[in-house]
mmCIF file of C-alpha atoms in Angstrom:
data_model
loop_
_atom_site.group_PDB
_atom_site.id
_atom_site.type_symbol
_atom_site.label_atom_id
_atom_site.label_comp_id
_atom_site.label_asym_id
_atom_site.label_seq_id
_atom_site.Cartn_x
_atom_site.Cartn_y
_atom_site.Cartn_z
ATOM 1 C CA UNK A 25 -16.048 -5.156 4.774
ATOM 2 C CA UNK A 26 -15.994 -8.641 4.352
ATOM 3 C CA UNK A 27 -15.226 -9.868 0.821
ATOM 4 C CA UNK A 28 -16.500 -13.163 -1.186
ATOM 5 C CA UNK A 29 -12.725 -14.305 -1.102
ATOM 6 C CA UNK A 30 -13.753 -15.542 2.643
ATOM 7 C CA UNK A 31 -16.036 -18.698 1.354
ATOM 8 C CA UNK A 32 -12.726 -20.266 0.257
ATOM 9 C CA UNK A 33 -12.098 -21.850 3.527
ATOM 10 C CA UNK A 34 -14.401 -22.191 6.465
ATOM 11 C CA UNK A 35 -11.717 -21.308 8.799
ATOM 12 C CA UNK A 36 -11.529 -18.157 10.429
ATOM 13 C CA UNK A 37 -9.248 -15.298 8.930
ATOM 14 C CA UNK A 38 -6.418 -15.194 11.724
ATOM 15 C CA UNK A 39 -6.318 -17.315 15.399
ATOM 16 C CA UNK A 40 -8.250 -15.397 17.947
ATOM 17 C CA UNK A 41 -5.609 -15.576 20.426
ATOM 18 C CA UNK A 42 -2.307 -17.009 20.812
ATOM 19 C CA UNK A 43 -3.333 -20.354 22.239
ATOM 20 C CA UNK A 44 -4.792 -20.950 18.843
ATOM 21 C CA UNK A 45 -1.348 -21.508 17.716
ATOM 22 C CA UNK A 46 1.424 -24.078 18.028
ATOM 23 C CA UNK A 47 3.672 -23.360 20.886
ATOM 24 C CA UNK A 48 6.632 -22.563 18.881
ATOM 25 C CA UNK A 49 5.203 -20.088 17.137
ATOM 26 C CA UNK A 50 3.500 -18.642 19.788
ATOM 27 C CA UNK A 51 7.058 -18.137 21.841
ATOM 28 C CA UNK A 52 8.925 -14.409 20.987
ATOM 29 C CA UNK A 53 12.013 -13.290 21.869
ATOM 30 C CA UNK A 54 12.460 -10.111 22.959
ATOM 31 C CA UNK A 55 15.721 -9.502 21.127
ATOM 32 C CA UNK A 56 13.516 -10.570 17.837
ATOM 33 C CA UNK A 57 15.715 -9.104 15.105
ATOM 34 C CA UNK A 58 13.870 -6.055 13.101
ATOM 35 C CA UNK A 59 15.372 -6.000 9.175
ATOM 36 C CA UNK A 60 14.981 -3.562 6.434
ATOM 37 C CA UNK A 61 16.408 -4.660 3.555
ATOM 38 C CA UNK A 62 17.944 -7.461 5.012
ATOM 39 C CA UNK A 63 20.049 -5.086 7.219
ATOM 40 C CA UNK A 64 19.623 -5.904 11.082
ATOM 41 C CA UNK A 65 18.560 -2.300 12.769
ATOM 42 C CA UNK A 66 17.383 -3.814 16.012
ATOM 43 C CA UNK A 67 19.371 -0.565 17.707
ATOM 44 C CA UNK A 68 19.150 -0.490 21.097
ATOM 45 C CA UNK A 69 17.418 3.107 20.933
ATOM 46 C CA UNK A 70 13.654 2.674 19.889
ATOM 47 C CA UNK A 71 13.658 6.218 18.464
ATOM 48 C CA UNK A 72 16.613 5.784 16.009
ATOM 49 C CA UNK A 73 15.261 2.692 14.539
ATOM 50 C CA UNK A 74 12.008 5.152 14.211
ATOM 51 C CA UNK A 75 13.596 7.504 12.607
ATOM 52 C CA UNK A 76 15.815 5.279 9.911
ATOM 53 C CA UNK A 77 12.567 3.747 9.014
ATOM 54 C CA UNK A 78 10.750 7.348 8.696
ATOM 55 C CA UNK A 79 13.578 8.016 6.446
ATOM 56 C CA UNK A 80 13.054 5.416 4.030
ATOM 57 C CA UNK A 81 9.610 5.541 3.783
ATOM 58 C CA UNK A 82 9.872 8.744 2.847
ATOM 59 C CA UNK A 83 12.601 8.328 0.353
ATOM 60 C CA UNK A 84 11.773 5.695 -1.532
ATOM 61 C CA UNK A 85 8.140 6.401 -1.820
ATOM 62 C CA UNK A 86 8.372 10.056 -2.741
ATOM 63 C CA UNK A 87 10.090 8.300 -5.801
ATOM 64 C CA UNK A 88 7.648 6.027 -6.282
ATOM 65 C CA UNK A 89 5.166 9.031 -6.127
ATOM 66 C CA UNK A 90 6.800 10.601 -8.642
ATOM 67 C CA UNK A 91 7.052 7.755 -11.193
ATOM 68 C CA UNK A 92 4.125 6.692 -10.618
ATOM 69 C CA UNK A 93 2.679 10.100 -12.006
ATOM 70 C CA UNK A 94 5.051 10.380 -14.616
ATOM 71 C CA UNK A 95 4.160 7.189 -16.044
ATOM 72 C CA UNK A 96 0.106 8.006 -16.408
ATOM 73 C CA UNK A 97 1.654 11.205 -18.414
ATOM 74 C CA UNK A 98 1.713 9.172 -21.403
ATOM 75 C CA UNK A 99 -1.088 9.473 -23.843
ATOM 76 C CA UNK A 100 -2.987 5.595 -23.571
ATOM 77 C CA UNK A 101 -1.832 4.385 -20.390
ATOM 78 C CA UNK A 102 -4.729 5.364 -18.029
ATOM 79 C CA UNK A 103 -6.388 2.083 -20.034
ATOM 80 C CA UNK A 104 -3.408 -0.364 -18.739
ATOM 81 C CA UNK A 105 -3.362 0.189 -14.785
ATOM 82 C CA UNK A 106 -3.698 -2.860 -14.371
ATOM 83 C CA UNK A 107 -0.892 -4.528 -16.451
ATOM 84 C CA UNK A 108 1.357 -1.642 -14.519
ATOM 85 C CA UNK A 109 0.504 -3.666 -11.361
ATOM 86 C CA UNK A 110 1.178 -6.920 -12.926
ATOM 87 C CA UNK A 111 4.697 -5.741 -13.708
ATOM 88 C CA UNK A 112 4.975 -4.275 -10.473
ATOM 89 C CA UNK A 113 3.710 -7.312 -8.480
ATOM 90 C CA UNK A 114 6.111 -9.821 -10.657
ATOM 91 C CA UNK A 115 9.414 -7.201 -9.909
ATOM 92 C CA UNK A 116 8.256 -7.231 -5.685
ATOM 93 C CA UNK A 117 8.215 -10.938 -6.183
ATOM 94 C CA UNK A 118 11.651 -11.143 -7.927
ATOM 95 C CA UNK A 119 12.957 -8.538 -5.318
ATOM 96 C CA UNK A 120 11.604 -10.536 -2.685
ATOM 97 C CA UNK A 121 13.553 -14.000 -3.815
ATOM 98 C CA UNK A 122 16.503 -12.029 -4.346
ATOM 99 C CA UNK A 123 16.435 -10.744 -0.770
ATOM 100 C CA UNK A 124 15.552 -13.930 0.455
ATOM 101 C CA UNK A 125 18.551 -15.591 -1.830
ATOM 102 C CA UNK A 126 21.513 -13.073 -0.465
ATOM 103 C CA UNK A 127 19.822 -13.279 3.186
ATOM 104 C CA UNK A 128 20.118 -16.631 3.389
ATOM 105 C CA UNK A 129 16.762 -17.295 4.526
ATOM 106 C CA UNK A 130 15.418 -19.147 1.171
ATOM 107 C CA UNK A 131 15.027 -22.374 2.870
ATOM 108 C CA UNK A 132 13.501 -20.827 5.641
ATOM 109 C CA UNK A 133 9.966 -22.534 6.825
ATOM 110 C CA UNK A 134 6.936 -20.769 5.719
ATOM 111 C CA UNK A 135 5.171 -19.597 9.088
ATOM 112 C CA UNK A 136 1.960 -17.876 7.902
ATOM 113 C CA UNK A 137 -0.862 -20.348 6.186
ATOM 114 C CA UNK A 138 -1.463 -20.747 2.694
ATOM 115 C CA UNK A 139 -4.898 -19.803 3.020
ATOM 116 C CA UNK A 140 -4.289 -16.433 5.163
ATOM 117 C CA UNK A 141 -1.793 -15.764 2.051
ATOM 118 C CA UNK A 142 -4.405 -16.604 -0.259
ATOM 119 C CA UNK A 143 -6.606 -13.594 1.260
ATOM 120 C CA UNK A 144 -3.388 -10.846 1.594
ATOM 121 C CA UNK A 145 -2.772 -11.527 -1.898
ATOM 122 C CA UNK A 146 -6.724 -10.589 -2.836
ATOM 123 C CA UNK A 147 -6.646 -7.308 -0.593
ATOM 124 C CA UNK A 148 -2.988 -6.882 -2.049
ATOM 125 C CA UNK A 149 -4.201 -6.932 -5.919
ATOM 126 C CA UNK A 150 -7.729 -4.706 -4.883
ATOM 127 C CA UNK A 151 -5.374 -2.042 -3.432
ATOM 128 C CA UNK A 152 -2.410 -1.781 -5.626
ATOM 129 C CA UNK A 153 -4.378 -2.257 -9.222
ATOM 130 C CA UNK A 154 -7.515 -0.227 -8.211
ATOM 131 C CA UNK A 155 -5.370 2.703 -7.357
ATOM 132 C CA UNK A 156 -2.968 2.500 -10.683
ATOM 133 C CA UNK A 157 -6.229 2.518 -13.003
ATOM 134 C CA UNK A 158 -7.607 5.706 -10.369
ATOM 135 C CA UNK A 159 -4.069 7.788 -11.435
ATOM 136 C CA UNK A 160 -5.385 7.594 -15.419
ATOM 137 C CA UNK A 161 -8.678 9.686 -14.020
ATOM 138 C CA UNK A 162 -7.832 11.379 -11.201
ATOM 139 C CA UNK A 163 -5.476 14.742 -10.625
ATOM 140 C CA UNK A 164 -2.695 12.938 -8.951
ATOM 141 C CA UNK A 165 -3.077 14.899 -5.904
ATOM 142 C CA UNK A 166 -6.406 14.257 -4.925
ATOM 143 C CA UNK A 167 -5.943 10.669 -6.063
ATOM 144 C CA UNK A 168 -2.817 10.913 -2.927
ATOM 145 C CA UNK A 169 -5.707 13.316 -0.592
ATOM 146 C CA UNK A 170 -7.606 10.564 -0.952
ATOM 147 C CA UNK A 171 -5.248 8.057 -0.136
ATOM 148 C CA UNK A 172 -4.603 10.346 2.788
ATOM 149 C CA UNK A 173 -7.679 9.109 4.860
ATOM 150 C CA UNK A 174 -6.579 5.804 5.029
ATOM 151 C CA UNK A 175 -6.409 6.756 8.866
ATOM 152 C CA UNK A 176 -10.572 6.631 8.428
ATOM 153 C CA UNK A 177 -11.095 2.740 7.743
ATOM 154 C CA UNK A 178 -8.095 1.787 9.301
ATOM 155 C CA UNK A 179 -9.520 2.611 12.416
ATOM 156 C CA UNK A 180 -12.846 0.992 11.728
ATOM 157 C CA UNK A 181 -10.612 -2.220 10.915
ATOM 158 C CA UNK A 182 -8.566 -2.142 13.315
ATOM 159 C CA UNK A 183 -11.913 -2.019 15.968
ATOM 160 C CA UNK A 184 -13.538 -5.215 13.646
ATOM 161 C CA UNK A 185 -10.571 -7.709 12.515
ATOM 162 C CA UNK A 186 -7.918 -6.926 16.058
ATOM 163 C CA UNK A 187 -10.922 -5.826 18.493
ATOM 164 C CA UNK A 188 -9.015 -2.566 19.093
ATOM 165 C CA UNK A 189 -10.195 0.240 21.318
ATOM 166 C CA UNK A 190 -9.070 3.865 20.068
ATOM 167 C CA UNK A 191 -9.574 7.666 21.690
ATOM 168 C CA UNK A 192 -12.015 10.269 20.800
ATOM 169 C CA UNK A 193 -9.402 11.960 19.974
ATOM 170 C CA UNK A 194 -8.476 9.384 17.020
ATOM 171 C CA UNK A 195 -12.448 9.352 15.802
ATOM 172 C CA UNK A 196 -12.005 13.541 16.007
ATOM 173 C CA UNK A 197 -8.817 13.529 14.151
ATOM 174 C CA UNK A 198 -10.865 11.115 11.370
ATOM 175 C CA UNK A 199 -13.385 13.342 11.316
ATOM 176 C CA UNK A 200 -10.813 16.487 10.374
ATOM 177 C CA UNK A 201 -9.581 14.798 8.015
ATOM 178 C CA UNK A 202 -12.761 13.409 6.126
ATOM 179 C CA UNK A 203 -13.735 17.199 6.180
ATOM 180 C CA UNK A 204 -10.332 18.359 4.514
ATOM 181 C CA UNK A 205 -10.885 15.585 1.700
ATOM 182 C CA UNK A 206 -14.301 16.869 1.068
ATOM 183 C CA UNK A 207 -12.922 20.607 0.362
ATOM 184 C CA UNK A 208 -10.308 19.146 -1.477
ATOM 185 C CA UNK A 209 -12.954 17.113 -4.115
ATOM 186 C CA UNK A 210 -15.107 20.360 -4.276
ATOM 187 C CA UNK A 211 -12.448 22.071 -5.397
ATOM 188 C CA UNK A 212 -11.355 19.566 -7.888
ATOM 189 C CA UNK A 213 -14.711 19.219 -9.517
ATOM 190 C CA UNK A 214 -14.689 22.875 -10.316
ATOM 191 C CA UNK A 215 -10.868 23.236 -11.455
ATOM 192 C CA UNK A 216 -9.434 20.059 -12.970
ATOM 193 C CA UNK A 217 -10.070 18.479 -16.435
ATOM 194 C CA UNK A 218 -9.466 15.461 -14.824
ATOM 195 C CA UNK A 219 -12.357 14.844 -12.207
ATOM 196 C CA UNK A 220 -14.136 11.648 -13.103
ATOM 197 C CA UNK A 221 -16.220 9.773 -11.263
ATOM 198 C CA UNK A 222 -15.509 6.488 -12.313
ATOM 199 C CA UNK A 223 -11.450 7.554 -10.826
ATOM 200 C CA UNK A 224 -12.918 8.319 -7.290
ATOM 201 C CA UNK A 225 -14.898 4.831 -7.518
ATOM 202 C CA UNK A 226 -11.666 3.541 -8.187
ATOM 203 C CA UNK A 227 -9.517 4.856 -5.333
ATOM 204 C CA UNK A 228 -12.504 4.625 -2.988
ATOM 205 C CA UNK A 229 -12.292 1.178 -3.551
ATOM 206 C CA UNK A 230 -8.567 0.828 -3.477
ATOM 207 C CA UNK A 231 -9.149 2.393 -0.204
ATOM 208 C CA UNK A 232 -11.315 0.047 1.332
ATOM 209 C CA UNK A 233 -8.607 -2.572 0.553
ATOM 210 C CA UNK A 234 -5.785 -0.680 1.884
ATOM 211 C CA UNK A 235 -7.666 -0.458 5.448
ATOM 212 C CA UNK A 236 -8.196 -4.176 5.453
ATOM 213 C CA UNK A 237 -4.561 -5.252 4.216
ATOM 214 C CA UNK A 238 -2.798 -2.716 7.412
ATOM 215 C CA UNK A 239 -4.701 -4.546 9.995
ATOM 216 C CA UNK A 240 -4.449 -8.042 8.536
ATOM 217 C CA UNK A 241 -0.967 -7.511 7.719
ATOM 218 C CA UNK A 242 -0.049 -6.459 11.681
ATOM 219 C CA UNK A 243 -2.263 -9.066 13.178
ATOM 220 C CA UNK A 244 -0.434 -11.583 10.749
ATOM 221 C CA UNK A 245 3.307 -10.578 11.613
ATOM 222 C CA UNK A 246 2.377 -10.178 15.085
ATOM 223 C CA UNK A 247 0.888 -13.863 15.249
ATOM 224 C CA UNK A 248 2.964 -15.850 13.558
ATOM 225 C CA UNK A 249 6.353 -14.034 14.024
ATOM 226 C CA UNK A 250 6.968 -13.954 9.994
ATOM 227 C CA UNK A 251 9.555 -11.848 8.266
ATOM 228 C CA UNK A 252 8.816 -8.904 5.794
ATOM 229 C CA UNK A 253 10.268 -10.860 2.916
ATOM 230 C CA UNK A 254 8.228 -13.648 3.420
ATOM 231 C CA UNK A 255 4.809 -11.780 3.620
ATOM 232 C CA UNK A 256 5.619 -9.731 0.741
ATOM 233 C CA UNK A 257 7.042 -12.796 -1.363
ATOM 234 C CA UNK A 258 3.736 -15.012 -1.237
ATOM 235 C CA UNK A 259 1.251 -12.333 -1.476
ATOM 236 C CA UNK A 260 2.790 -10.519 -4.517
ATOM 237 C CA UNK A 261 3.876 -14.286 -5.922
ATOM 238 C CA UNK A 262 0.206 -14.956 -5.701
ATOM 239 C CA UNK A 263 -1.248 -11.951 -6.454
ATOM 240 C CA UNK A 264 0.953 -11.897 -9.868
ATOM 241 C CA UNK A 265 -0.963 -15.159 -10.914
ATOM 242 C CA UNK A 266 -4.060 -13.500 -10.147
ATOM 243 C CA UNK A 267 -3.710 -10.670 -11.921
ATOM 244 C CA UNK A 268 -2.470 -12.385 -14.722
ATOM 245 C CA UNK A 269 -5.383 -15.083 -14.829
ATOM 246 C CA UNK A 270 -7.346 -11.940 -14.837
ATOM 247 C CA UNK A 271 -5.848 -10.107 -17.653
ATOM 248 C CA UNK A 272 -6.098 -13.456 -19.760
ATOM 249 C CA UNK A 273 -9.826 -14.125 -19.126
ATOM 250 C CA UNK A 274 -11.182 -10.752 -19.876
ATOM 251 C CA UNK A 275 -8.859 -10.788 -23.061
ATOM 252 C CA UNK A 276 -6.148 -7.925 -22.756
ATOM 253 C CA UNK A 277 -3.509 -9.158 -21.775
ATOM 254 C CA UNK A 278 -2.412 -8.241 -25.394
ATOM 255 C CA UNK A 279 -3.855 -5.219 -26.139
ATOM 256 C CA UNK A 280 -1.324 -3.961 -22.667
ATOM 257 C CA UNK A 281 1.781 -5.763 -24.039
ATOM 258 C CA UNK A 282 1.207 -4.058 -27.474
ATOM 259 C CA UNK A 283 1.342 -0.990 -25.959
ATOM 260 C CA UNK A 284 4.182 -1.360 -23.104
ATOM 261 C CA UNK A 285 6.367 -2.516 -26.179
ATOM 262 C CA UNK A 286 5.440 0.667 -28.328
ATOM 263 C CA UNK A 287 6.837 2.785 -25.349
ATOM 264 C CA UNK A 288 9.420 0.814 -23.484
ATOM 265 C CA UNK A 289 11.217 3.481 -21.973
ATOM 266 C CA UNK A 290 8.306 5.396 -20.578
ATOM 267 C CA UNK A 291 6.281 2.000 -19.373
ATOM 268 C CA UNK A 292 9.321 -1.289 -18.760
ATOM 269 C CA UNK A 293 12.128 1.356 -17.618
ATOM 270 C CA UNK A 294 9.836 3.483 -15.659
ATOM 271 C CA UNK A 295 7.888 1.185 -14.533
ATOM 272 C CA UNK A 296 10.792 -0.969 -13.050
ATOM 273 C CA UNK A 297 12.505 1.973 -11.225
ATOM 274 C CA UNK A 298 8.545 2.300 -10.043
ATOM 275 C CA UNK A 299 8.355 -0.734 -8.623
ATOM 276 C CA UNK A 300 11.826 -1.116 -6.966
ATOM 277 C CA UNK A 301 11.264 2.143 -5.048
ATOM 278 C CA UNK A 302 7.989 0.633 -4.294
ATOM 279 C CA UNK A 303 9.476 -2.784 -3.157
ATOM 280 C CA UNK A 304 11.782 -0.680 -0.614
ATOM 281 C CA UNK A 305 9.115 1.498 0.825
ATOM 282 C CA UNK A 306 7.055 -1.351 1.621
ATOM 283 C CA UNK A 307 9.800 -3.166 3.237
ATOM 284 C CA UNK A 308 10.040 0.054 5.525
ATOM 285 C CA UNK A 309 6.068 0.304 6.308
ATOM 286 C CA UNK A 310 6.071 -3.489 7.156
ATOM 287 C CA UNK A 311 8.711 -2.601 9.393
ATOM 288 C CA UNK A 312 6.764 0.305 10.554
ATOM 289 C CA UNK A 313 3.729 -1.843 11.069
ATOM 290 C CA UNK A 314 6.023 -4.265 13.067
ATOM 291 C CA UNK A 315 7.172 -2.126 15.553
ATOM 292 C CA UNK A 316 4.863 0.837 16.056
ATOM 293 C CA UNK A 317 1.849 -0.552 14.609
ATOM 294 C CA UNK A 318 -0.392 0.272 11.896
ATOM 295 C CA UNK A 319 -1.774 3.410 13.011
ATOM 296 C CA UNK A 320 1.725 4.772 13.623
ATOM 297 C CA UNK A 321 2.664 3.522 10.201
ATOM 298 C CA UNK A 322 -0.576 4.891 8.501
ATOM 299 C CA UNK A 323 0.611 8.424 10.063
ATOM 300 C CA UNK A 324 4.032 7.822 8.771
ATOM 301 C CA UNK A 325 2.864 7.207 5.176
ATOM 302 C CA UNK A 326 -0.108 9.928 5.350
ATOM 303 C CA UNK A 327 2.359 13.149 6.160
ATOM 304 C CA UNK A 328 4.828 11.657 3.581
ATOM 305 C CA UNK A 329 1.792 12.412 1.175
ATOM 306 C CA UNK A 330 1.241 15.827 1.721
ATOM 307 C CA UNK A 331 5.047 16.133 0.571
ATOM 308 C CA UNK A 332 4.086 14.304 -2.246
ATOM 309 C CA UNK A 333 1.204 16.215 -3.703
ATOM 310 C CA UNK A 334 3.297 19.557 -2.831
ATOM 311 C CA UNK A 335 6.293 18.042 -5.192
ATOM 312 C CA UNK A 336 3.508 16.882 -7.813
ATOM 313 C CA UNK A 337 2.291 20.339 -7.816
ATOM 314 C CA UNK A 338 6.249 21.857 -8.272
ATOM 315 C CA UNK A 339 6.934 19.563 -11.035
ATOM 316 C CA UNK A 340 3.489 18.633 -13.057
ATOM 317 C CA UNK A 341 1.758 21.188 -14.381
ATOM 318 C CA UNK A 342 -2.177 21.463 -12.756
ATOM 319 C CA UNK A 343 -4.767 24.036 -11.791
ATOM 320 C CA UNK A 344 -4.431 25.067 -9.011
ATOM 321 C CA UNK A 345 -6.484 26.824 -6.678
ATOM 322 C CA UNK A 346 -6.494 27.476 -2.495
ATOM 323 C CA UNK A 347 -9.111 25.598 -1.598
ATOM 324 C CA UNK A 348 -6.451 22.723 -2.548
ATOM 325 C CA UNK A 349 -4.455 24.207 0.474
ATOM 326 C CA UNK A 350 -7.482 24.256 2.737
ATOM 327 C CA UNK A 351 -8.620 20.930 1.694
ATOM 328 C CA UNK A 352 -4.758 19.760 2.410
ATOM 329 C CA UNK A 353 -4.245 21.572 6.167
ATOM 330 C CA UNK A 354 -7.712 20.681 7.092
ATOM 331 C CA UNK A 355 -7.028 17.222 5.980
ATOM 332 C CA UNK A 356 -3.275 16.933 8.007
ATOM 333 C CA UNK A 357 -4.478 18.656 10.905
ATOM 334 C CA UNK A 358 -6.297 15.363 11.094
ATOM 335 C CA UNK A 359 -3.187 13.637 11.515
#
């Protein structure tokens, strides 16, 4: 579970405990200010702020969904996932400075270390660009069933980097849902002319990332008291440079601006409204994550999913057969 990106530094991911911090930032106010956008929504009912957030997680990343599908429509781009996530990575960074700029917070002291940024940023990049190249292999909606059981690692993570204790009811519920994904591939293999291996190596390892980044990302704003925009500006800032060292060393960084600039409305304009949507739905979950938790958040995200593959079903033609509906009520009974 453990990447190589943890020989960089000796020091131990996040503090242990709160004493392993200064005092200041150890000290929390319980009138601490919860944002979204850079809008205060610290109401004084718990389930209203719940249910704005809901709201905007869903919104904005059933759009995102749905771009994000429509862009892998176009003949060619399944090869350039991963210069999709550089241009996503460089608009959440721009969208982060911007929010930062009209906030008033640019000057703001960085509370979370460089080198705990360094490591978000590698998770970051691992989740986000391993999924974009799965879409180019993968029917969308298993690529989102699989997606799905986040819930699975998370809770393996959550026991490993926070030392969290969960129900057998949880470990039941991740057992449901591992069951409902397996239907759901079985039926794939024998309907879709997209099933490829190499995609579900690809989101299974996207996967592994996104369980990681949840529970390092909630141990993080929980420690060190730091805002959305500043987690999200450093690790996409520095994610952005690694991507693009990456692109440059293995030599295609060309080859994917070539192409972007032979279909600029289907790649630049899509791919912006992509990412914006996807800026604002992660501004939500990190809220989420803030105030419910990860787990809570991960449930959040996981039933706005199962809207998703129904809309990708309405509006992209795909095979289609029931043990896709099995897989998918087997899978959210889970939840």
């Amino acid at each position: 579970m453990y990447s190589s990106i943890y020989s960089m530094t000796s020091r131990q991911l996040l503090p242990s405990s709160m004493k392993d911090i200064s005092q200041p930032e150890a000290m929390v106010s319980n009138a601490r200010k919860i944002t979204l956008f850079g809008i205060v929504i610290t109401f004084r009912s718990k389930k209203l702020r719940f249910i704005v957030l809901c709201c905007a997680v869903f919104v904005f990343y059933i759009t995102y969904g749905f771009l994000q599908e429509l862009l892998f429509k176009v003949d060619g781009m399944e090869l350039y996932g991963w210069h999709l996530t550089l241009i996503q990575f460089l608009i959440y960074s721009i969208m982060a400075q911007l929010e930062s700029i009209c906030c008033a917070v640019i000057n703001q002291r960085r509370k979370i270390p460089i080198y705990i940024y360094l490591q978000i940023a590698t998770f970051t990049v691992g989740t986000m660009g391993f999924s974009n190249v799965a879409v180019g292999y993968l029917n969308y909606p298993t690529q989102v069933i699989f997606k799905c059981c986040k819930l699975i690692p998370v809770l393996i993570g959550g026991i490993i980097i926070q030392g969290k204790q969960y129900s057998c009811i949880d470990f039941i519920a991740a057992c449901m849902m591992s069951f409902g994904l397996i239907i759901f591939i079985l039926a794939d293999s024998v309907v879709s002319p997209m099933f490829n291996p190499f995609g579900y190596t690809m989101i299974s390892i996207a996967l592994f990332f996104d369980a990681i980044i949840g529970n390092i990302q909630e141990k993080s704003l929980h420690t060190y008291r730091a805002s959305n925009n500043e987690m999200i500006l450093y690790s996409y800032s520095i994610g952005f440079i690694y991507i693009m060292l990456g692109l440059i060393i293995y030599g295609n960084f060309l080859d994917g601006f070539y192409f972007f600039s032979a279909h600029p409305l289907q790649t630049y304009g899509y791919g912006t409204l992509f990412s914006i949507s996807g800026y604002f739905g992660l501004s939500a979950v990190l809220s989420l994550v803030r105030t419910q938790g990860v787990l809570t958040a991960v449930t959040v995200t996981t039933i706005r999913k199962a809207v998703t593959i129904t809309l990708s079903f309405l509006f992209f033609s795909k095979p289609y057969v029931t043990q896709y509906l099995w897989g998918v009520r087997i899978e959210q009974a889970g939840n």
